[in-house]
Short mmCIF file of C-alpha atoms and ligand atoms in Angstrom, two decimals:
data_model
loop_
_atom_site.label_atom_id
_atom_site.label_comp_id
_atom_site.label_asym_id
_atom_site.label_seq_id
_atom_site.Cartn_x
_atom_site.Cartn_y
_atom_site.Cartn_z
CA MET A 30 0.02 0.25 -0.17
CA GLU A 31 2.84 2.30 0.76
CA ARG A 32 4.48 1.93 -2.61
CA LEU A 33 1.07 2.19 -4.39
CA LEU A 34 0.00 5.37 -2.14
CA GLU A 35 4.00 7.02 -3.21
CA GLU A 36 3.15 6.12 -6.93
CA CYS A 37 -0.60 8.03 -6.46
CA ARG A 38 1.10 10.64 -4.34
CA PRO A 39 1.94 13.07 -7.90
CA ALA A 40 -1.16 12.69 -9.38
CA ALA A 41 -2.35 15.35 -6.30
CA GLY A 42 -0.84 18.14 -9.30
CA GLN A 43 -3.15 17.59 -11.08
CA GLY A 44 -6.13 18.95 -8.68
CA LYS A 45 -6.75 21.85 -5.97
CA VAL A 46 -7.47 22.35 -2.73
CA ALA A 47 -11.38 23.39 -2.40
CA ASP A 48 -11.60 27.23 -1.98
CA TYR A 49 -15.55 27.88 -1.74
CA ILE A 50 -15.08 28.62 1.62
CA PRO A 51 -12.03 30.85 2.95
CA GLU A 52 -11.47 27.51 6.03
CA LEU A 53 -11.00 24.72 3.42
CA SER A 54 -8.25 26.06 1.17
CA LYS A 55 -5.75 26.00 4.19
CA GLY A 56 -5.65 22.18 3.34
CA ASP A 57 -2.11 20.75 2.13
CA PRO A 58 -2.34 19.50 -1.49
CA GLU A 59 0.79 16.99 -1.34
CA ALA A 60 -1.20 14.57 1.41
CA LEU A 61 -2.30 11.33 0.46
CA GLY A 62 -3.36 8.79 3.08
CA ILE A 63 -4.95 5.50 2.88
CA TYR A 64 -6.88 3.37 5.91
CA VAL A 65 -8.59 0.19 5.49
CA ILE A 66 -10.10 -2.36 7.95
CA GLY A 67 -11.31 -5.98 6.58
CA SER A 68 -14.40 -7.35 8.11
CA GLU A 69 -12.57 -9.06 10.35
CA GLY A 70 -10.93 -6.42 11.63
CA LYS A 71 -7.74 -6.70 10.14
CA ARG A 72 -5.95 -3.03 9.60
CA SER A 73 -3.62 -1.32 7.10
CA TRP A 74 -2.75 2.22 6.61
CA ALA A 75 -0.40 4.37 4.92
CA GLY A 76 0.86 8.13 4.52
CA ASP A 77 -0.92 10.70 6.14
CA CYS A 78 -3.75 8.94 7.55
CA ARG A 79 -3.49 10.68 10.80
CA GLN A 80 -4.70 13.89 9.52
CA VAL A 81 -8.53 15.46 10.52
CA PHE A 82 -10.00 16.76 8.30
CA THR A 83 -13.71 17.86 7.50
CA ILE A 84 -16.32 15.21 6.58
CA GLN A 85 -18.37 17.52 3.91
CA SER A 86 -20.48 14.63 1.98
CA VAL A 87 -18.68 12.48 3.21
CA VAL A 88 -21.94 12.94 6.13
CA LYS A 89 -24.62 12.42 3.59
CA PRO A 90 -24.87 8.73 3.28
CA ILE A 91 -24.72 8.53 7.43
CA LEU A 92 -28.17 11.41 7.10
CA LEU A 93 -29.32 9.13 4.88
CA LEU A 94 -29.12 6.16 7.57
CA GLN A 95 -30.40 8.06 10.38
CA ALA A 96 -32.91 9.04 8.37
CA LEU A 97 -33.93 5.63 7.34
CA MET A 98 -33.41 4.13 10.90
CA ASP A 99 -35.64 6.81 11.96
CA ASN A 100 -38.26 6.24 9.27
CA GLY A 101 -38.23 3.40 7.50
CA ALA A 102 -37.39 3.02 3.97
CA GLU A 103 -40.42 3.75 2.49
CA PHE A 104 -41.21 7.28 3.92
CA VAL A 105 -37.64 8.13 2.94
CA MET A 106 -38.05 7.09 -0.48
CA SER A 107 -41.77 9.16 -0.69
CA ARG A 108 -39.65 12.34 0.71
CA VAL A 109 -36.47 12.05 -1.54
CA GLY A 110 -35.75 9.45 -4.93
CA VAL A 111 -32.91 7.52 -5.52
CA GLU A 112 -32.00 7.98 -9.30
CA ALA A 113 -28.91 10.28 -10.30
CA THR A 114 -29.14 13.94 -11.36
CA GLY A 115 -25.85 13.26 -13.46
CA LYS A 116 -25.33 17.24 -12.45
CA PRO A 117 -22.52 18.80 -9.59
CA PHE A 118 -23.72 17.98 -5.86
CA ASP A 119 -24.69 21.87 -5.42
CA ALA A 120 -26.71 22.68 -8.72
CA ILE A 121 -29.46 24.02 -9.19
CA ASN A 122 -31.32 22.07 -12.20
CA PHE A 123 -35.10 22.34 -11.91
CA SER A 124 -37.42 24.83 -13.42
CA ASP A 125 -39.88 24.80 -10.56
CA GLN A 126 -42.22 22.88 -12.37
CA SER A 127 -39.56 19.70 -13.06
CA LEU A 128 -38.25 20.09 -9.21
CA ASP A 129 -39.90 16.99 -7.75
CA SER A 130 -39.05 15.00 -5.01
CA GLY A 131 -38.31 11.80 -7.45
CA ASN A 132 -35.88 14.30 -9.47
CA ILE A 133 -33.38 14.29 -6.25
CA ASN A 134 -31.34 11.71 -4.22
CA PRO A 135 -29.57 11.84 -0.99
CA MET A 136 -26.59 12.13 -2.38
CA VAL A 137 -26.65 15.66 -3.59
CA ASN A 138 -27.18 18.64 -1.30
CA MET A 139 -30.97 18.80 -1.70
CA GLY A 140 -31.51 15.03 -0.91
CA ALA A 141 -29.06 15.43 1.97
CA ILE A 142 -30.55 18.82 3.20
CA VAL A 143 -34.24 16.93 3.06
CA MET A 144 -32.54 14.07 4.99
CA CYS A 145 -31.75 16.65 7.84
CA SER A 146 -35.34 17.89 8.42
CA LEU A 147 -36.40 13.17 8.18
CA ILE A 148 -34.16 13.04 11.92
CA HIS A 149 -36.44 12.79 14.51
CA GLY A 150 -35.53 14.77 17.67
CA ARG A 151 -37.50 17.77 19.48
CA SER A 152 -34.83 20.18 18.38
CA TYR A 153 -32.46 20.57 15.42
CA ASP A 154 -29.38 20.39 18.33
CA GLU A 155 -31.35 17.41 19.27
CA ARG A 156 -31.62 15.87 16.18
CA PHE A 157 -27.57 17.11 15.04
CA GLN A 158 -26.62 15.29 18.58
CA ARG A 159 -28.32 11.93 17.24
CA LEU A 160 -26.50 12.04 14.22
CA LEU A 161 -23.08 12.82 16.00
CA GLU A 162 -23.67 9.67 18.35
CA LEU A 163 -24.27 7.58 15.46
CA THR A 164 -21.20 9.00 13.42
CA ARG A 165 -19.23 7.98 16.31
CA ARG A 166 -20.60 4.35 16.87
CA LEU A 167 -20.07 3.69 13.07
CA ALA A 168 -16.90 5.12 13.11
CA GLY A 169 -15.66 3.53 15.85
CA GLY A 170 -14.49 6.19 18.42
CA GLU A 171 -14.49 9.92 19.59
CA ILE A 172 -14.99 12.49 17.17
CA GLY A 173 -15.59 16.19 17.47
CA VAL A 174 -16.88 18.94 14.82
CA ASP A 175 -14.96 21.70 13.41
CA GLN A 176 -16.44 24.81 14.91
CA ALA A 177 -13.99 27.55 12.25
CA VAL A 178 -15.18 25.75 8.97
CA TYR A 179 -18.96 24.83 10.69
CA ARG A 180 -19.22 29.20 11.07
CA SER A 181 -17.37 29.16 7.57
CA GLU A 182 -19.98 27.29 5.88
CA LYS A 183 -22.74 29.14 7.40
CA SER A 184 -21.42 32.75 6.85
CA HIS A 185 -21.02 31.41 2.70
CA GLY A 186 -23.73 29.18 2.61
CA SER A 187 -25.65 30.83 0.07
CA LYS A 188 -26.01 28.48 -2.42
CA ASN A 189 -27.30 25.93 -0.05
CA ARG A 190 -29.19 28.49 1.18
CA ALA A 191 -30.93 28.75 -2.04
CA LEU A 192 -31.35 25.29 -2.27
CA ALA A 193 -33.26 25.49 0.85
CA TYR A 194 -35.54 27.85 -0.06
CA LEU A 195 -36.28 26.45 -3.10
CA LEU A 196 -37.26 22.84 -1.69
CA LYS A 197 -39.55 24.65 1.12
CA SER A 198 -41.09 27.00 -1.76
CA ASN A 199 -41.60 23.59 -3.57
CA GLY A 200 -43.57 22.10 -0.21
CA LEU A 201 -40.23 19.22 -0.32
CA LEU A 202 -39.21 20.61 3.00
CA ASP A 203 -40.91 20.55 6.42
CA GLY A 204 -39.41 22.65 9.51
CA ASP A 205 -37.81 25.87 10.37
CA VAL A 206 -35.60 26.40 6.55
CA GLU A 207 -32.38 28.40 8.88
CA GLU A 208 -32.77 24.93 11.40
CA VAL A 209 -32.31 22.32 9.14
CA LEU A 210 -29.91 24.17 7.58
CA ASP A 211 -27.98 25.22 10.40
CA CYS A 212 -27.66 21.02 11.17
CA TYR A 213 -26.42 20.25 7.27
CA PHE A 214 -23.71 22.83 8.23
CA ARG A 215 -22.74 21.44 11.77
CA ALA A 216 -22.71 17.77 9.95
CA CYS A 217 -20.24 18.79 7.44
CA SER A 218 -18.21 19.92 9.95
CA ILE A 219 -17.58 16.66 11.95
CA GLN A 220 -13.77 16.24 12.08
CA VAL A 221 -12.68 12.38 10.91
CA ASP A 222 -9.66 11.05 9.69
CA CYS A 223 -8.56 7.84 7.71
CA ARG A 224 -9.10 5.40 9.85
CA ALA A 225 -12.74 6.97 10.78
CA LEU A 226 -13.55 6.59 6.56
CA ALA A 227 -12.50 2.90 7.36
CA HIS A 228 -14.43 2.00 9.96
CA ILE A 229 -17.75 3.50 8.84
CA GLY A 230 -16.96 1.87 5.20
CA ALA A 231 -16.40 -1.69 7.06
CA VAL A 232 -19.90 -1.40 8.82
CA LEU A 233 -21.70 -0.57 5.93
CA SER A 234 -19.05 -3.65 3.81
CA ASN A 235 -20.17 -5.78 7.29
CA ARG A 236 -24.55 -5.39 5.83
CA GLY A 237 -25.25 -3.22 9.16
CA ARG A 238 -22.40 -4.68 11.87
CA LEU A 239 -19.42 -3.07 13.36
CA PRO A 240 -16.20 -4.85 12.30
CA ALA A 241 -14.55 -7.53 14.48
CA SER A 242 -17.55 -7.74 16.72
CA ASN A 243 -20.05 -8.24 14.68
CA GLU A 244 -22.44 -5.77 17.01
CA ARG A 245 -25.37 -4.52 15.23
CA ILE A 246 -25.89 -1.47 13.99
CA PHE A 247 -28.41 -1.34 11.68
CA PRO A 248 -30.45 -3.91 10.04
CA ALA A 249 -28.82 -5.57 6.49
CA ALA A 250 -32.15 -3.94 4.07
CA MET A 251 -30.54 -0.46 4.71
CA SER A 252 -26.97 -1.26 4.06
CA ARG A 253 -28.25 -2.71 0.74
CA TYR A 254 -30.27 1.13 0.00
CA VAL A 255 -27.10 2.84 1.41
CA ASN A 256 -24.71 0.81 -0.44
CA ALA A 257 -26.67 0.72 -4.30
CA ILE A 258 -27.28 4.94 -3.79
CA LEU A 259 -23.70 4.82 -3.13
CA MET A 260 -22.66 3.11 -6.60
CA THR A 261 -24.63 5.02 -8.46
CA CYS A 262 -24.70 8.95 -7.14
CA GLY A 263 -21.62 8.64 -4.64
CA MET A 264 -19.13 10.30 -6.30
CA TYR A 265 -20.72 13.43 -7.68
CA ASP A 266 -21.38 13.18 -11.52
CA GLY A 267 -18.07 11.32 -11.80
CA SER A 268 -20.12 8.47 -10.10
CA GLY A 269 -20.02 6.69 -13.90
CA GLU A 270 -16.36 6.88 -14.51
CA PHE A 271 -15.54 6.07 -10.79
CA ALA A 272 -17.83 2.72 -11.07
CA LEU A 273 -15.45 1.86 -14.68
CA ARG A 274 -12.08 2.49 -13.20
CA VAL A 275 -12.71 1.75 -9.41
CA GLY A 276 -16.21 -0.48 -9.12
CA VAL A 277 -17.22 -0.25 -5.64
CA PRO A 278 -19.70 2.24 -3.63
CA ALA A 279 -17.95 5.11 -2.65
CA LYS A 280 -19.02 8.56 -0.97
CA SER A 281 -16.33 11.46 -1.71
CA GLY A 282 -16.45 15.22 -0.02
CA VAL A 283 -15.10 18.23 -0.80
CA GLY A 284 -12.92 17.81 1.99
CA GLY A 285 -10.79 15.57 0.31
CA GLY A 286 -12.25 12.43 2.05
CA ILE A 287 -13.80 9.31 0.16
CA MET A 288 -14.96 6.29 2.01
CA ALA A 289 -15.27 3.41 0.00
CA VAL A 290 -17.10 0.60 0.84
CA VAL A 291 -16.15 -3.55 -0.71
CA PRO A 292 -19.43 -5.63 0.20
CA THR A 293 -18.20 -8.48 2.50
CA ARG A 294 -14.49 -7.59 2.69
CA MET A 295 -13.47 -4.15 3.82
CA GLY A 296 -13.65 -0.65 4.50
CA ILE A 297 -10.92 1.95 3.07
CA GLY A 298 -10.85 5.67 4.51
CA ILE A 299 -8.89 7.72 2.05
CA PHE A 300 -7.76 11.27 2.58
CA GLY A 301 -6.05 13.80 -0.47
CA PRO A 302 -7.64 17.28 -0.59
CA ALA A 303 -6.62 18.17 -4.24
CA LEU A 304 -9.76 17.64 -6.33
CA ASP A 305 -10.92 17.50 -9.71
CA ARG A 306 -13.37 19.70 -11.02
CA LYS A 307 -16.05 17.60 -9.67
CA GLY A 308 -15.12 17.71 -6.22
CA ASN A 309 -13.48 14.07 -6.17
CA SER A 310 -10.15 13.92 -4.40
CA VAL A 311 -7.38 13.23 -7.70
CA ALA A 312 -4.77 11.27 -6.07
CA GLY A 313 -7.18 9.38 -4.43
CA ILE A 314 -9.16 7.94 -7.06
CA ARG A 315 -6.27 7.18 -8.42
CA LEU A 316 -5.06 5.39 -5.51
CA LEU A 317 -8.36 3.36 -5.29
CA GLU A 318 -8.47 2.61 -8.59
CA ARG A 319 -5.04 0.89 -8.35
CA LEU A 320 -5.83 -1.11 -5.28
CA SER A 321 -8.77 -2.41 -6.88
CA ALA A 322 -6.83 -3.52 -9.84
CA GLU A 323 -4.34 -5.54 -8.03
CA LEU A 324 -6.99 -6.92 -5.17
CA HIS A 325 -9.26 -7.39 -7.49
CA LEU A 326 -12.22 -5.20 -5.53
CA SER A 327 -14.52 -4.47 -8.36
CA ILE A 328 -17.80 -5.97 -7.94
CA PHE A 329 -18.76 -6.32 -11.65
N1 LIG B 416 -20.28 21.30 2.67
C1 LIG B 416 -20.92 21.35 1.26
C2 LIG B 416 -21.51 22.04 0.68
O1 LIG B 416 -22.75 21.65 1.08
C3 LIG B 416 -20.58 19.68 1.22
C4 LIG B 416 -20.13 19.61 0.12
C5 LIG B 416 -19.19 18.48 -1.00
O2 LIG B 416 -18.74 18.02 0.34
O3 LIG B 416 -19.70 17.83 -1.37
O4 LIG B 416 -21.64 22.72 -0.26
#
């Protein structure tokens, strides 16, 4: 893994660290790390895998899981569809007439914002705390929230506000828009490292059970729901190419993280903050592609 990682590191030169909020642009473009957890609990790692970064869109499958656990699949499906949009994650690619719950999915911002509104709790703070607790259990350890990134997300979140108000005006979002958005911004600002992402991926690969202890966190049917959507929509509008090059369900985030799920075999956590134009880690995808070829990871 160390050899593959060093071979892939120069690819970061083709990418750019996210700068849509000032706080994220401070990332080191050269960083690259990987951590792997097998379904029996075996661990391996290489590179900058101890660096802490914000989860960003990799929280979307966890928001979906919490919404599924609280409401069941039928209800969630009735509120947000499962088809790929083929558009960037924050695109406003709908006219008022075509903005329909069936045209969004939980891996784009609109769908993830709706997921925040579906989480149960008396207040939005309680909803976020429940999400954070689920994230901790899935990640197998303590995690915090990056307050500077949270403030930056909140004060530069005009596009997400536009998306949320569009949902609201079309009757697709219940609750107070600013409160729902606050939960979404906090969710994006959860801090993780490669190990945490690998652990979350291992639970999804293990059909809802923790690696090693086998304790069940969520029903197997929910991992099928989440993994299927990750396969078709997890890598933004680069999901088709990723399916060809790597061939496993995965979710990326603009913080440079990728969480990959190799069903029944392993979870993989990647950190590489230099992103391609679609928002995916350039060196991270290259590394997953090489690993997939060597270990025959593609599910196809
Ligand atoms: N906080 C980011 C946003 O909502 C997350 C984007 C991402 O990682 O794709 O714009």
